[in-house]
Amino acid sequence: RVGMAEVSLTMDNEDGWLGFPYSEVTITRRAHRSGENECLLNASRVRLRDINDLLSRAHAGQTGYTILGQGMVDAVLSWRPEERRTLIDETAQLRLPQAQLEEARQRLSQAQEDMARLEMV
């Protein structure tokens, strides 16, 4: 029995397509039996969010679309408008700024709640 599983993905970045200043980039994810997870970028510990942001900027994220095959075009035409909107947003690189905006709104809301509690005290 092993207490940890690890997977690494090494990508060639000679031409700088990842927007990261190294010629080779290794992303590592470790999962421990305790439930703790670690993310590493070139052996440096980072947040999962940082890796998702890097991949999103490089159009290599989970939902990145670069080429639509013939079958995909037929599927997109049958999607609901909300689903098509998501595809368009991702293709136009709008998802990352929208996610950052939503996170900033949540932090602002939390700060306002904290201020209200402080004023009550």
PDB file of C-alpha atoms in Angstrom:
ATOM      1  CA  ARG A   1       0.000   0.000   0.000  1.00  0.00           C
ATOM      2  CA  VAL A   2       1.301   3.356  -1.011  1.00  0.00           C
ATOM      3  CA  GLY A   3       0.263   6.506   0.803  1.00  0.00           C
ATOM      4  CA  MET A   4       0.578   8.759  -2.229  1.00  0.00           C
ATOM      5  CA  ALA A   5      -0.042   8.810  -5.986  1.00  0.00           C
ATOM      6  CA  GLU A   6       1.707  11.208  -8.328  1.00  0.00           C
ATOM      7  CA  VAL A   7       1.342  12.120 -11.978  1.00  0.00           C
ATOM      8  CA  SER A   8       3.493  14.536 -13.990  1.00  0.00           C
ATOM      9  CA  LEU A   9       3.031  16.125 -17.374  1.00  0.00           C
ATOM     10  CA  THR A  10       6.097  17.601 -19.074  1.00  0.00           C
ATOM     11  CA  MET A  11       5.565  19.997 -21.965  1.00  0.00           C
ATOM     12  CA  ASP A  12       8.022  21.467 -24.437  1.00  0.00           C
ATOM     13  CA  ASN A  13       7.892  25.249 -24.166  1.00  0.00           C
ATOM     14  CA  GLU A  14      10.834  26.168 -26.448  1.00  0.00           C
ATOM     15  CA  ASP A  15       8.693  28.602 -28.446  1.00  0.00           C
ATOM     16  CA  GLY A  16       7.065  30.084 -25.309  1.00  0.00           C
ATOM     17  CA  TRP A  17       3.498  28.993 -26.118  1.00  0.00           C
ATOM     18  CA  LEU A  18       2.749  28.581 -22.402  1.00  0.00           C
ATOM     19  CA  GLY A  19       3.812  32.122 -21.573  1.00  0.00           C
ATOM     20  CA  PHE A  20       6.184  30.714 -18.945  1.00  0.00           C
ATOM     21  CA  PRO A  21       9.930  31.560 -18.989  1.00  0.00           C
ATOM     22  CA  TYR A  22      11.219  27.962 -19.132  1.00  0.00           C
ATOM     23  CA  SER A  23      11.939  25.796 -22.172  1.00  0.00           C
ATOM     24  CA  GLU A  24      10.378  22.779 -20.464  1.00  0.00           C
ATOM     25  CA  VAL A  25       7.458  22.922 -18.040  1.00  0.00           C
ATOM     26  CA  THR A  26       6.499  20.056 -15.730  1.00  0.00           C
ATOM     27  CA  ILE A  27       3.154  20.072 -13.956  1.00  0.00           C
ATOM     28  CA  THR A  28       2.836  17.545 -11.126  1.00  0.00           C
ATOM     29  CA  ARG A  29      -0.168  16.594  -9.014  1.00  0.00           C
ATOM     30  CA  ARG A  30       0.175  14.498  -5.862  1.00  0.00           C
ATOM     31  CA  ALA A  31      -2.731  12.915  -4.040  1.00  0.00           C
ATOM     32  CA  HIS A  32      -2.152  11.602  -0.531  1.00  0.00           C
ATOM     33  CA  ARG A  33      -4.194   8.919   1.194  1.00  0.00           C
ATOM     34  CA  SER A  34      -5.158  11.515   3.825  1.00  0.00           C
ATOM     35  CA  GLY A  35      -7.037  13.462   1.130  1.00  0.00           C
ATOM     36  CA  GLU A  36      -4.448  16.214   0.831  1.00  0.00           C
ATOM     37  CA  ASN A  37      -3.415  17.231  -2.687  1.00  0.00           C
ATOM     38  CA  GLU A  38      -0.312  19.041  -3.884  1.00  0.00           C
ATOM     39  CA  CYS A  39       0.318  20.817  -7.165  1.00  0.00           C
ATOM     40  CA  LEU A  40       3.834  21.510  -8.384  1.00  0.00           C
ATOM     41  CA  LEU A  41       5.038  23.586 -11.300  1.00  0.00           C
ATOM     42  CA  ASN A  42       8.676  22.773 -12.175  1.00  0.00           C
ATOM     43  CA  ALA A  43       9.074  21.261  -8.682  1.00  0.00           C
ATOM     44  CA  SER A  44       7.764  24.416  -6.938  1.00  0.00           C
ATOM     45  CA  ARG A  45       4.575  24.097  -4.933  1.00  0.00           C
ATOM     46  CA  VAL A  46       1.724  26.178  -6.378  1.00  0.00           C
ATOM     47  CA  ARG A  47      -2.038  26.388  -6.068  1.00  0.00           C
ATOM     48  CA  LEU A  48      -4.290  24.381  -8.396  1.00  0.00           C
ATOM     49  CA  ARG A  49      -5.753  27.717  -9.443  1.00  0.00           C
ATOM     50  CA  ASP A  50      -2.314  28.855 -10.675  1.00  0.00           C
ATOM     51  CA  ILE A  51      -2.004  25.779 -12.881  1.00  0.00           C
ATOM     52  CA  ASN A  52      -5.531  26.231 -14.219  1.00  0.00           C
ATOM     53  CA  ASP A  53      -4.760  29.887 -15.009  1.00  0.00           C
ATOM     54  CA  LEU A  54      -1.540  28.916 -16.805  1.00  0.00           C
ATOM     55  CA  LEU A  55      -3.290  26.281 -18.899  1.00  0.00           C
ATOM     56  CA  SER A  56      -6.221  28.565 -19.601  1.00  0.00           C
ATOM     57  CA  ARG A  57      -3.943  31.338 -20.875  1.00  0.00           C
ATOM     58  CA  ALA A  58      -2.194  28.762 -23.068  1.00  0.00           C
ATOM     59  CA  HIS A  59      -5.553  27.466 -24.400  1.00  0.00           C
ATOM     60  CA  ALA A  60      -4.741  24.037 -23.000  1.00  0.00           C
ATOM     61  CA  GLY A  61      -7.301  23.897 -20.203  1.00  0.00           C
ATOM     62  CA  GLN A  62      -9.935  21.252 -19.653  1.00  0.00           C
ATOM     63  CA  THR A  63     -12.414  22.932 -21.945  1.00  0.00           C
ATOM     64  CA  GLY A  64     -10.115  24.642 -24.408  1.00  0.00           C
ATOM     65  CA  TYR A  65     -11.265  24.405 -28.009  1.00  0.00           C
ATOM     66  CA  THR A  66      -8.846  24.945 -30.823  1.00  0.00           C
ATOM     67  CA  ILE A  67     -10.091  22.749 -33.643  1.00  0.00           C
ATOM     68  CA  LEU A  68     -13.661  21.580 -34.081  1.00  0.00           C
ATOM     69  CA  GLY A  69     -14.049  18.352 -35.985  1.00  0.00           C
ATOM     70  CA  GLN A  70     -16.951  17.690 -38.308  1.00  0.00           C
ATOM     71  CA  GLY A  71     -18.895  15.774 -35.663  1.00  0.00           C
ATOM     72  CA  MET A  72     -18.329  18.574 -33.156  1.00  0.00           C
ATOM     73  CA  VAL A  73     -19.786  21.170 -35.539  1.00  0.00           C
ATOM     74  CA  ASP A  74     -23.000  19.133 -35.806  1.00  0.00           C
ATOM     75  CA  ALA A  75     -23.124  18.826 -32.015  1.00  0.00           C
ATOM     76  CA  VAL A  76     -22.571  22.579 -31.495  1.00  0.00           C
ATOM     77  CA  LEU A  77     -25.423  23.385 -33.876  1.00  0.00           C
ATOM     78  CA  SER A  78     -27.794  21.315 -31.750  1.00  0.00           C
ATOM     79  CA  TRP A  79     -26.691  22.863 -28.427  1.00  0.00           C
ATOM     80  CA  ARG A  80     -28.850  25.244 -26.456  1.00  0.00           C
ATOM     81  CA  PRO A  81     -27.919  28.954 -26.646  1.00  0.00           C
ATOM     82  CA  GLU A  82     -26.354  28.887 -23.144  1.00  0.00           C
ATOM     83  CA  GLU A  83     -24.075  26.005 -24.139  1.00  0.00           C
ATOM     84  CA  ARG A  84     -23.036  27.790 -27.334  1.00  0.00           C
ATOM     85  CA  ARG A  85     -22.348  30.934 -25.332  1.00  0.00           C
ATOM     86  CA  THR A  86     -19.963  28.992 -23.076  1.00  0.00           C
ATOM     87  CA  LEU A  87     -18.081  27.694 -26.125  1.00  0.00           C
ATOM     88  CA  ILE A  88     -17.843  31.191 -27.612  1.00  0.00           C
ATOM     89  CA  ASP A  89     -16.627  32.664 -24.298  1.00  0.00           C
ATOM     90  CA  GLU A  90     -13.941  29.988 -23.968  1.00  0.00           C
ATOM     91  CA  THR A  91     -12.813  30.416 -27.551  1.00  0.00           C
ATOM     92  CA  ALA A  92     -12.662  34.206 -27.190  1.00  0.00           C
ATOM     93  CA  GLN A  93     -10.630  33.838 -23.966  1.00  0.00           C
ATOM     94  CA  LEU A  94     -13.335  35.367 -21.802  1.00  0.00           C
ATOM     95  CA  ARG A  95     -13.618  32.573 -19.236  1.00  0.00           C
ATOM     96  CA  LEU A  96     -10.473  33.457 -17.265  1.00  0.00           C
ATOM     97  CA  PRO A  97     -11.362  37.149 -16.766  1.00  0.00           C
ATOM     98  CA  GLN A  98     -14.949  36.178 -15.900  1.00  0.00           C
ATOM     99  CA  ALA A  99     -13.728  33.671 -13.289  1.00  0.00           C
ATOM    100  CA  GLN A 100     -11.367  36.275 -11.829  1.00  0.00           C
ATOM    101  CA  LEU A 101     -14.187  38.841 -11.702  1.00  0.00           C
ATOM    102  CA  GLU A 102     -16.490  36.396  -9.915  1.00  0.00           C
ATOM    103  CA  GLU A 103     -13.779  35.574  -7.376  1.00  0.00           C
ATOM    104  CA  ALA A 104     -13.150  39.295  -6.758  1.00  0.00           C
ATOM    105  CA  ARG A 105     -16.883  39.841  -6.220  1.00  0.00           C
ATOM    106  CA  GLN A 106     -16.976  37.016  -3.673  1.00  0.00           C
ATOM    107  CA  ARG A 107     -13.978  38.469  -1.805  1.00  0.00           C
ATOM    108  CA  LEU A 108     -15.606  41.930  -1.834  1.00  0.00           C
ATOM    109  CA  SER A 109     -18.853  40.505  -0.486  1.00  0.00           C
ATOM    110  CA  GLN A 110     -16.968  38.695   2.286  1.00  0.00           C
ATOM    111  CA  ALA A 111     -15.078  41.886   3.162  1.00  0.00           C
ATOM    112  CA  GLN A 112     -18.353  43.839   3.346  1.00  0.00           C
ATOM    113  CA  GLU A 113     -19.822  41.222   5.676  1.00  0.00           C
ATOM    114  CA  ASP A 114     -16.714  41.417   7.871  1.00  0.00           C
ATOM    115  CA  MET A 115     -16.967  45.227   7.977  1.00  0.00           C
ATOM    116  CA  ALA A 116     -20.624  45.013   8.985  1.00  0.00           C
ATOM    117  CA  ARG A 117     -19.713  42.642  11.830  1.00  0.00           C
ATOM    118  CA  LEU A 118     -16.927  44.966  12.961  1.00  0.00           C
ATOM    119  CA  GLU A 119     -19.281  47.943  12.999  1.00  0.00           C
ATOM    120  CA  MET A 120     -21.747  45.982  15.139  1.00  0.00           C
ATOM    121  CA  VAL A 121     -18.985  45.245  17.667  1.00  0.00           C
TER     122      VAL A 121
END
